[in-house]
Amino acid sequence: MTVATSQGLSAGKGADLIRAKTGRACSRQNLEKLCDRGALQGSSCILQEKPLRLDPDLLVSEYLARVGQGQSEAQQPTAKMEQQAPRRQSAEPPPPSPGDVPSFNDERALHEREKRLIAEMDRKVKAGQLAYIEDMEMAYNAVLLQLTTKAGSLHKQIKAAIPHLTHRELEKIERMVSDIFESVASSSFEELPE
């Protein structure tokens, strides 16, 4: 239990008193920031500003009256030890029903997430890790055209390399090669294996 002195309480003792009386998390740094530029600025519970001295009789009542339970960090700074790393959501939150009005914080969080994902995709495109599907289709078609033209002259190269083949055998080789390329050319880009 904190004993009040005629000089008042320090910020650390004041934070301990608030935690004990209200059950809310409050640190010395948090209380100093609240008194300096937050909700308790100019409060009658502040006996001295530098070093901070607080009136124990008024502190808890002023804290409860001026500092809301769910105030944002900009209004109610928290100590670094109390801050936890933000948790990444594994899945998107369920969509609200048509009658519900989404909260501002939820909408802002979704908007920030979308901006972050778009920026991440832009970085990957610039780094060459991602490509547009149109670019991939053009590259696929260029490679396919090059293979088709090279394969078109394959039967002539085979005849030059193996002169004893008959005309019928050369036609069969040419037909097999053209059948392979026609089947590849007729398949759509989306059906290719990944």
Short mmCIF file of N, CA, C and O in Angstrom, two decimals, residues 48-161:
data_model
loop_
_atom_site.label_atom_id
_atom_site.label_comp_id
_atom_site.label_asym_id
_atom_site.label_seq_id
_atom_site.Cartn_x
_atom_site.Cartn_y
_atom_site.Cartn_z
N GLN A 48 3.11 19.23 -8.74
CA GLN A 48 4.35 19.79 -9.26
C GLN A 48 4.63 19.09 -10.59
O GLN A 48 4.48 17.88 -10.70
N GLU A 49 5.06 19.87 -11.61
CA GLU A 49 5.27 19.28 -12.93
C GLU A 49 6.66 18.68 -13.10
O GLU A 49 6.81 17.63 -13.69
N LYS A 50 7.69 19.36 -12.64
CA LYS A 50 9.06 18.87 -12.82
C LYS A 50 9.76 18.84 -11.48
O LYS A 50 9.97 19.91 -10.92
N PRO A 51 10.15 17.78 -10.91
CA PRO A 51 9.74 16.41 -11.19
C PRO A 51 8.26 16.24 -10.84
O PRO A 51 7.74 16.91 -9.95
N LEU A 52 7.62 15.33 -11.51
CA LEU A 52 6.17 15.15 -11.37
C LEU A 52 5.82 14.66 -9.96
O LEU A 52 6.34 13.66 -9.48
N ARG A 53 4.93 15.40 -9.33
CA ARG A 53 4.39 15.03 -8.02
C ARG A 53 2.88 15.11 -8.12
O ARG A 53 2.33 16.08 -8.65
N LEU A 54 2.19 14.08 -7.59
CA LEU A 54 0.74 13.96 -7.73
C LEU A 54 0.06 13.86 -6.38
O LEU A 54 0.59 13.27 -5.44
N ASP A 55 -1.14 14.41 -6.30
CA ASP A 55 -1.96 14.34 -5.09
C ASP A 55 -2.64 12.97 -5.06
O ASP A 55 -3.45 12.66 -5.93
N PRO A 56 -2.34 12.13 -4.06
CA PRO A 56 -2.91 10.79 -4.03
C PRO A 56 -4.42 10.78 -3.83
O PRO A 56 -5.10 9.86 -4.27
N ASP A 57 -4.97 11.81 -3.17
CA ASP A 57 -6.40 11.84 -2.93
C ASP A 57 -7.19 12.12 -4.20
O ASP A 57 -8.29 11.60 -4.39
N LEU A 58 -6.65 12.94 -5.10
CA LEU A 58 -7.36 13.31 -6.32
C LEU A 58 -6.97 12.47 -7.54
O LEU A 58 -7.70 12.44 -8.53
N LEU A 59 -5.83 11.81 -7.49
CA LEU A 59 -5.28 11.14 -8.66
C LEU A 59 -6.23 10.11 -9.26
O LEU A 59 -6.55 10.15 -10.45
N VAL A 60 -6.73 9.19 -8.45
CA VAL A 60 -7.55 8.10 -8.97
C VAL A 60 -8.87 8.64 -9.53
O VAL A 60 -9.30 8.25 -10.62
N SER A 61 -9.50 9.57 -8.81
CA SER A 61 -10.77 10.11 -9.30
C SER A 61 -10.59 10.91 -10.59
O SER A 61 -11.39 10.80 -11.52
N GLU A 62 -9.50 11.68 -10.69
CA GLU A 62 -9.21 12.43 -11.92
C GLU A 62 -8.90 11.46 -13.07
O GLU A 62 -9.32 11.68 -14.19
N TYR A 63 -8.15 10.43 -12.76
CA TYR A 63 -7.80 9.45 -13.79
C TYR A 63 -9.06 8.79 -14.34
O TYR A 63 -9.23 8.67 -15.55
N LEU A 64 -9.95 8.36 -13.44
CA LEU A 64 -11.18 7.71 -13.88
C LEU A 64 -12.10 8.67 -14.64
O LEU A 64 -12.78 8.27 -15.59
N ALA A 65 -12.10 9.93 -14.25
CA ALA A 65 -12.98 10.91 -14.90
C ALA A 65 -12.46 11.34 -16.27
O ALA A 65 -13.24 11.57 -17.19
N ARG A 66 -11.14 11.42 -16.43
CA ARG A 66 -10.59 11.99 -17.66
C ARG A 66 -10.05 10.98 -18.65
O ARG A 66 -9.96 11.27 -19.84
N VAL A 67 -9.64 9.82 -18.19
CA VAL A 67 -9.03 8.84 -19.07
C VAL A 67 -10.00 7.69 -19.29
O VAL A 67 -10.33 6.96 -18.37
N GLY A 68 -10.47 7.56 -20.54
CA GLY A 68 -11.43 6.52 -20.87
C GLY A 68 -10.78 5.15 -20.93
O GLY A 68 -9.58 5.01 -21.14
N GLN A 69 -11.59 4.13 -20.74
CA GLN A 69 -11.10 2.74 -20.73
C GLN A 69 -10.47 2.36 -22.07
O GLN A 69 -9.45 1.72 -22.10
N GLY A 70 -11.06 2.78 -23.19
CA GLY A 70 -10.56 2.35 -24.49
C GLY A 70 -9.95 3.46 -25.31
O GLY A 70 -10.03 3.43 -26.52
N GLN A 71 -9.33 4.45 -24.67
CA GLN A 71 -8.74 5.54 -25.43
C GLN A 71 -7.58 5.04 -26.26
O GLN A 71 -6.86 4.13 -25.86
N SER A 72 -7.39 5.68 -27.41
CA SER A 72 -6.30 5.28 -28.30
C SER A 72 -4.96 5.69 -27.71
O SER A 72 -4.89 6.51 -26.81
N GLU A 73 -3.89 5.16 -28.27
CA GLU A 73 -2.55 5.46 -27.75
C GLU A 73 -2.20 6.93 -27.91
O GLU A 73 -1.43 7.46 -27.14
N ALA A 74 -2.76 7.57 -28.93
CA ALA A 74 -2.46 8.99 -29.11
C ALA A 74 -2.99 9.81 -27.94
O ALA A 74 -2.42 10.82 -27.57
N GLN A 75 -4.08 9.35 -27.35
CA GLN A 75 -4.64 10.06 -26.22
C GLN A 75 -4.15 9.50 -24.90
O GLN A 75 -4.06 10.20 -23.92
N GLN A 76 -3.86 8.23 -24.88
CA GLN A 76 -3.42 7.58 -23.66
C GLN A 76 -2.20 6.72 -23.98
O GLN A 76 -2.32 5.56 -24.30
N PRO A 77 -1.00 7.29 -23.95
CA PRO A 77 0.20 6.52 -24.30
C PRO A 77 0.40 5.34 -23.36
O PRO A 77 0.06 5.42 -22.19
N THR A 78 0.94 4.28 -23.89
CA THR A 78 1.20 3.10 -23.06
C THR A 78 2.70 2.87 -22.98
O THR A 78 3.46 3.32 -23.82
N ALA A 79 3.11 2.15 -21.99
CA ALA A 79 4.52 1.85 -21.81
C ALA A 79 4.96 0.85 -22.87
O ALA A 79 4.19 0.05 -23.35
N LYS A 80 6.25 0.90 -23.20
CA LYS A 80 6.76 -0.01 -24.21
C LYS A 80 6.64 -1.46 -23.78
O LYS A 80 6.40 -2.34 -24.57
N MET A 81 6.79 -1.72 -22.49
CA MET A 81 6.72 -3.10 -22.04
C MET A 81 5.31 -3.66 -22.16
O MET A 81 5.11 -4.86 -22.26
N GLU A 82 4.30 -2.80 -22.16
CA GLU A 82 2.93 -3.27 -22.27
C GLU A 82 2.49 -3.46 -23.72
O GLU A 82 1.52 -4.13 -23.97
N GLN A 83 3.23 -2.86 -24.65
CA GLN A 83 2.86 -2.98 -26.05
C GLN A 83 3.24 -4.36 -26.53
O GLN A 83 4.32 -4.85 -26.28
N GLN A 84 2.33 -4.98 -27.25
CA GLN A 84 2.59 -6.28 -27.82
C GLN A 84 2.71 -6.12 -29.32
O GLN A 84 2.13 -5.21 -29.90
N ALA A 85 3.46 -7.01 -29.93
CA ALA A 85 3.58 -6.97 -31.39
C ALA A 85 2.20 -7.25 -32.00
O ALA A 85 1.47 -8.10 -31.51
N PRO A 86 1.84 -6.52 -33.05
CA PRO A 86 0.53 -6.77 -33.67
C PRO A 86 0.49 -8.17 -34.26
O PRO A 86 1.45 -8.64 -34.84
N ARG A 87 -0.61 -8.81 -34.07
CA ARG A 87 -0.77 -10.17 -34.57
C ARG A 87 -1.32 -10.13 -35.98
O ARG A 87 -2.23 -9.37 -36.28
N ARG A 88 -0.76 -10.95 -36.84
CA ARG A 88 -1.23 -11.01 -38.21
C ARG A 88 -2.47 -11.89 -38.25
O ARG A 88 -2.50 -12.96 -37.64
N GLN A 89 -3.44 -11.44 -38.95
CA GLN A 89 -4.66 -12.22 -39.07
C GLN A 89 -4.44 -13.31 -40.11
O GLN A 89 -3.90 -13.07 -41.18
N SER A 90 -4.83 -14.52 -39.75
CA SER A 90 -4.63 -15.63 -40.67
C SER A 90 -5.67 -15.63 -41.78
O SER A 90 -5.43 -16.11 -42.86
N ALA A 91 -6.82 -15.10 -41.48
CA ALA A 91 -7.88 -15.04 -42.48
C ALA A 91 -8.57 -13.68 -42.38
O ALA A 91 -8.49 -13.00 -41.35
N GLU A 92 -9.24 -13.33 -43.44
CA GLU A 92 -9.96 -12.06 -43.42
C GLU A 92 -11.16 -12.17 -42.48
O GLU A 92 -11.74 -13.24 -42.32
N PRO A 93 -11.53 -11.06 -41.86
CA PRO A 93 -12.70 -11.12 -40.97
C PRO A 93 -13.95 -11.41 -41.78
O PRO A 93 -14.03 -11.08 -42.96
N PRO A 94 -14.95 -12.02 -41.15
CA PRO A 94 -16.17 -12.34 -41.88
C PRO A 94 -16.85 -11.05 -42.34
O PRO A 94 -16.81 -10.04 -41.64
N PRO A 95 -17.45 -11.08 -43.52
CA PRO A 95 -18.11 -9.87 -44.00
C PRO A 95 -19.31 -9.53 -43.14
O PRO A 95 -20.01 -10.43 -42.65
N PRO A 96 -19.56 -8.24 -42.91
CA PRO A 96 -20.70 -7.87 -42.07
C PRO A 96 -22.01 -8.15 -42.79
O PRO A 96 -22.07 -8.19 -44.02
N SER A 97 -23.05 -8.38 -42.01
CA SER A 97 -24.36 -8.61 -42.61
C SER A 97 -24.85 -7.29 -43.22
O SER A 97 -24.39 -6.22 -42.84
N PRO A 98 -25.78 -7.35 -44.18
CA PRO A 98 -26.19 -6.14 -44.89
C PRO A 98 -26.73 -5.03 -43.99
O PRO A 98 -26.58 -3.86 -44.29
N GLY A 99 -27.31 -5.36 -42.86
CA GLY A 99 -27.87 -4.35 -41.97
C GLY A 99 -26.85 -3.68 -41.07
O GLY A 99 -27.08 -2.61 -40.53
N ASP A 100 -25.68 -4.31 -40.90
CA ASP A 100 -24.65 -3.76 -40.01
C ASP A 100 -23.85 -2.67 -40.69
O ASP A 100 -23.53 -2.75 -41.87
N VAL A 101 -23.51 -1.67 -39.93
CA VAL A 101 -22.62 -0.61 -40.41
C VAL A 101 -21.23 -0.96 -39.89
O VAL A 101 -21.04 -1.10 -38.69
N PRO A 102 -20.25 -1.13 -40.79
CA PRO A 102 -18.91 -1.49 -40.32
C PRO A 102 -18.29 -0.36 -39.51
O PRO A 102 -18.53 0.81 -39.77
N SER A 103 -17.48 -0.74 -38.54
CA SER A 103 -16.85 0.28 -37.71
C SER A 103 -15.71 0.93 -38.48
O SER A 103 -15.13 0.34 -39.39
N PHE A 104 -15.40 2.14 -38.10
CA PHE A 104 -14.36 2.90 -38.78
C PHE A 104 -13.01 2.20 -38.66
O PHE A 104 -12.26 2.11 -39.64
N ASN A 105 -12.70 1.68 -37.48
CA ASN A 105 -11.41 1.03 -37.26
C ASN A 105 -11.27 -0.23 -38.11
O ASN A 105 -10.20 -0.51 -38.64
N ASP A 106 -12.37 -1.00 -38.24
CA ASP A 106 -12.32 -2.20 -39.07
C ASP A 106 -12.10 -1.84 -40.53
O ASP A 106 -11.29 -2.46 -41.23
N GLU A 107 -12.81 -0.84 -41.01
CA GLU A 107 -12.66 -0.40 -42.39
C GLU A 107 -11.25 0.14 -42.64
O GLU A 107 -10.65 -0.12 -43.68
N ARG A 108 -10.74 0.90 -41.69
CA ARG A 108 -9.39 1.44 -41.84
C ARG A 108 -8.35 0.33 -41.86
O ARG A 108 -7.40 0.36 -42.64
N ALA A 109 -8.55 -0.67 -41.02
CA ALA A 109 -7.62 -1.80 -40.98
C ALA A 109 -7.65 -2.56 -42.31
O ALA A 109 -6.59 -2.94 -42.85
N LEU A 110 -8.83 -2.77 -42.87
CA LEU A 110 -8.93 -3.44 -44.16
C LEU A 110 -8.28 -2.61 -45.26
O LEU A 110 -7.57 -3.15 -46.12
N HIS A 111 -8.49 -1.31 -45.22
CA HIS A 111 -7.91 -0.42 -46.22
C HIS A 111 -6.38 -0.44 -46.14
O HIS A 111 -5.69 -0.54 -47.16
N GLU A 112 -5.84 -0.39 -44.93
CA GLU A 112 -4.39 -0.43 -44.75
C GLU A 112 -3.82 -1.78 -45.20
O GLU A 112 -2.74 -1.83 -45.78
N ARG A 113 -4.55 -2.85 -44.95
CA ARG A 113 -4.11 -4.18 -45.38
C ARG A 113 -4.05 -4.24 -46.90
O ARG A 113 -3.08 -4.75 -47.47
N GLU A 114 -5.07 -3.72 -47.56
CA GLU A 114 -5.08 -3.72 -49.02
C GLU A 114 -3.93 -2.88 -49.57
O GLU A 114 -3.26 -3.29 -50.53
N LYS A 115 -3.67 -1.73 -48.97
CA LYS A 115 -2.55 -0.90 -49.42
C LYS A 115 -1.24 -1.63 -49.25
O LYS A 115 -0.36 -1.57 -50.11
N ARG A 116 -1.09 -2.35 -48.13
CA ARG A 116 0.13 -3.09 -47.87
C ARG A 116 0.31 -4.22 -48.89
O ARG A 116 1.41 -4.44 -49.41
N LEU A 117 -0.77 -4.93 -49.23
CA LEU A 117 -0.69 -6.02 -50.20
C LEU A 117 -0.35 -5.50 -51.59
O LEU A 117 0.45 -6.11 -52.32
N ILE A 118 -0.94 -4.37 -51.97
CA ILE A 118 -0.64 -3.78 -53.28
C ILE A 118 0.81 -3.34 -53.34
O ILE A 118 1.51 -3.58 -54.34
N ALA A 119 1.30 -2.72 -52.30
CA ALA A 119 2.70 -2.29 -52.26
C ALA A 119 3.64 -3.50 -52.32
O ALA A 119 4.67 -3.46 -52.99
N GLU A 120 3.28 -4.58 -51.64
CA GLU A 120 4.09 -5.79 -51.66
C GLU A 120 4.14 -6.38 -53.07
O GLU A 120 5.19 -6.79 -53.55
N MET A 121 3.00 -6.39 -53.76
CA MET A 121 2.98 -6.91 -55.13
C MET A 121 3.80 -6.02 -56.05
O MET A 121 4.51 -6.53 -56.93
N ASP A 122 3.72 -4.71 -55.89
CA ASP A 122 4.52 -3.79 -56.71
C ASP A 122 6.02 -4.05 -56.50
O ASP A 122 6.79 -4.05 -57.46
N ARG A 123 6.42 -4.26 -55.24
CA ARG A 123 7.83 -4.55 -54.96
C ARG A 123 8.26 -5.85 -55.64
O ARG A 123 9.36 -5.93 -56.20
N LYS A 124 7.40 -6.85 -55.62
CA LYS A 124 7.75 -8.13 -56.24
C LYS A 124 7.83 -8.00 -57.75
O LYS A 124 8.69 -8.62 -58.37
N VAL A 125 6.95 -7.19 -58.35
CA VAL A 125 7.01 -6.98 -59.80
C VAL A 125 8.30 -6.28 -60.16
O VAL A 125 9.00 -6.66 -61.11
N LYS A 126 8.67 -5.24 -59.39
CA LYS A 126 9.90 -4.51 -59.68
C LYS A 126 11.13 -5.38 -59.47
O LYS A 126 12.14 -5.20 -60.15
N ALA A 127 11.06 -6.31 -58.53
CA ALA A 127 12.19 -7.20 -58.27
C ALA A 127 12.25 -8.36 -59.27
O ALA A 127 13.19 -9.15 -59.24
N GLY A 128 11.26 -8.45 -60.14
CA GLY A 128 11.25 -9.51 -61.14
C GLY A 128 10.73 -10.83 -60.62
O GLY A 128 10.91 -11.86 -61.27
N GLN A 129 10.07 -10.83 -59.47
CA GLN A 129 9.54 -12.06 -58.91
C GLN A 129 8.14 -12.36 -59.43
O GLN A 129 7.68 -13.49 -59.34
N LEU A 130 7.45 -11.35 -59.93
CA LEU A 130 6.11 -11.52 -60.48
C LEU A 130 6.07 -10.92 -61.87
O LEU A 130 6.82 -10.01 -62.19
N ALA A 131 5.16 -11.42 -62.69
CA ALA A 131 4.98 -10.86 -64.03
C ALA A 131 3.49 -10.84 -64.35
O ALA A 131 2.71 -11.62 -63.79
N TYR A 132 3.11 -9.96 -65.24
CA TYR A 132 1.72 -9.88 -65.67
C TYR A 132 1.43 -11.06 -66.59
O TYR A 132 2.28 -11.52 -67.36
N ILE A 133 0.20 -11.55 -66.56
CA ILE A 133 -0.18 -12.72 -67.36
C ILE A 133 -0.04 -12.43 -68.85
O ILE A 133 0.33 -13.30 -69.62
N GLU A 134 -0.30 -11.18 -69.27
CA GLU A 134 -0.17 -10.83 -70.68
C GLU A 134 1.29 -10.97 -71.12
O GLU A 134 1.57 -11.45 -72.23
N ASP A 135 2.23 -10.54 -70.27
CA ASP A 135 3.65 -10.68 -70.59
C ASP A 135 4.05 -12.14 -70.69
O ASP A 135 4.84 -12.53 -71.55
N MET A 136 3.50 -12.97 -69.79
CA MET A 136 3.80 -14.39 -69.82
C MET A 136 3.25 -15.04 -71.09
O MET A 136 3.91 -15.90 -71.69
N GLU A 137 2.04 -14.65 -71.51
CA GLU A 137 1.46 -15.20 -72.73
C GLU A 137 2.31 -14.83 -73.95
O GLU A 137 2.55 -15.67 -74.82
N MET A 138 2.77 -13.58 -73.99
CA MET A 138 3.60 -13.15 -75.12
C MET A 138 4.91 -13.94 -75.15
O MET A 138 5.37 -14.37 -76.22
N ALA A 139 5.53 -14.13 -74.01
CA ALA A 139 6.78 -14.89 -73.96
C ALA A 139 6.55 -16.34 -74.35
O ALA A 139 7.36 -16.94 -75.09
N TYR A 140 5.45 -16.92 -73.89
CA TYR A 140 5.11 -18.30 -74.23
C TYR A 140 4.91 -18.45 -75.73
O TYR A 140 5.43 -19.37 -76.36
N ASN A 141 4.17 -17.52 -76.32
CA ASN A 141 3.92 -17.58 -77.76
C ASN A 141 5.20 -17.39 -78.56
O ASN A 141 5.39 -18.02 -79.60
N ALA A 142 6.09 -16.53 -78.10
CA ALA A 142 7.37 -16.32 -78.80
C ALA A 142 8.21 -17.58 -78.77
O ALA A 142 8.80 -17.97 -79.79
N VAL A 143 8.28 -18.24 -77.63
CA VAL A 143 9.05 -19.48 -77.52
C VAL A 143 8.42 -20.57 -78.40
O VAL A 143 9.12 -21.31 -79.10
N LEU A 144 7.11 -20.64 -78.38
CA LEU A 144 6.41 -21.64 -79.18
C LEU A 144 6.65 -21.42 -80.68
O LEU A 144 6.89 -22.37 -81.42
N LEU A 145 6.62 -20.17 -81.13
CA LEU A 145 6.88 -19.85 -82.53
C LEU A 145 8.31 -20.23 -82.92
O LEU A 145 8.54 -20.81 -83.99
N GLN A 146 9.25 -19.93 -82.05
CA GLN A 146 10.65 -20.27 -82.32
C GLN A 146 10.83 -21.78 -82.40
O GLN A 146 11.53 -22.29 -83.30
N LEU A 147 10.21 -22.52 -81.50
CA LEU A 147 10.32 -23.98 -81.54
C LEU A 147 9.67 -24.55 -82.80
O LEU A 147 10.18 -25.50 -83.40
N THR A 148 8.55 -23.99 -83.20
CA THR A 148 7.85 -24.48 -84.39
C THR A 148 8.69 -24.28 -85.64
O THR A 148 8.79 -25.19 -86.48
N THR A 149 9.31 -23.12 -85.78
CA THR A 149 10.14 -22.88 -86.97
C THR A 149 11.38 -23.77 -86.98
O THR A 149 11.76 -24.29 -88.03
N LYS A 150 11.98 -23.99 -85.83
CA LYS A 150 13.15 -24.88 -85.78
C LYS A 150 12.75 -26.33 -86.05
O LYS A 150 13.49 -27.07 -86.70
N ALA A 151 11.59 -26.72 -85.54
CA ALA A 151 11.14 -28.10 -85.76
C ALA A 151 10.71 -28.31 -87.20
O ALA A 151 10.77 -29.44 -87.71
N GLY A 152 10.28 -27.22 -87.87
CA GLY A 152 9.90 -27.35 -89.28
C GLY A 152 11.07 -27.76 -90.16
O GLY A 152 10.88 -28.42 -91.19
N SER A 153 12.23 -27.39 -89.79
CA SER A 153 13.41 -27.76 -90.58
C SER A 153 14.08 -29.03 -90.05
O SER A 153 15.13 -29.43 -90.56
N LEU A 154 13.48 -29.66 -89.06
CA LEU A 154 14.07 -30.85 -88.45
C LEU A 154 14.19 -32.01 -89.43
O LEU A 154 15.21 -32.71 -89.45
N HIS A 155 13.16 -32.21 -90.26
CA HIS A 155 13.21 -33.35 -91.18
C HIS A 155 14.35 -33.19 -92.19
O HIS A 155 14.95 -34.16 -92.63
N LYS A 156 14.67 -31.94 -92.58
CA LYS A 156 15.77 -31.71 -93.51
C LYS A 156 17.12 -32.02 -92.84
O LYS A 156 18.02 -32.60 -93.46
N GLN A 157 17.21 -31.67 -91.57
CA GLN A 157 18.45 -31.95 -90.83
C GLN A 157 18.63 -33.45 -90.63
O GLN A 157 19.76 -33.97 -90.68
N ILE A 158 17.52 -34.14 -90.39
CA ILE A 158 17.59 -35.60 -90.20
C ILE A 158 18.03 -36.27 -91.50
O ILE A 158 18.86 -37.19 -91.50
N LYS A 159 17.47 -35.80 -92.63
CA LYS A 159 17.83 -36.39 -93.93
C LYS A 159 19.31 -36.17 -94.24
O LYS A 159 19.98 -37.07 -94.78
N ALA A 160 19.81 -34.99 -93.87
CA ALA A 160 21.23 -34.72 -94.13
C ALA A 160 22.12 -35.58 -93.24
O ALA A 160 23.20 -36.03 -93.65
N ALA A 161 21.67 -35.81 -91.98
CA ALA A 161 22.47 -36.58 -91.04
C ALA A 161 22.38 -38.08 -91.31
O ALA A 161 23.35 -38.82 -91.12
#
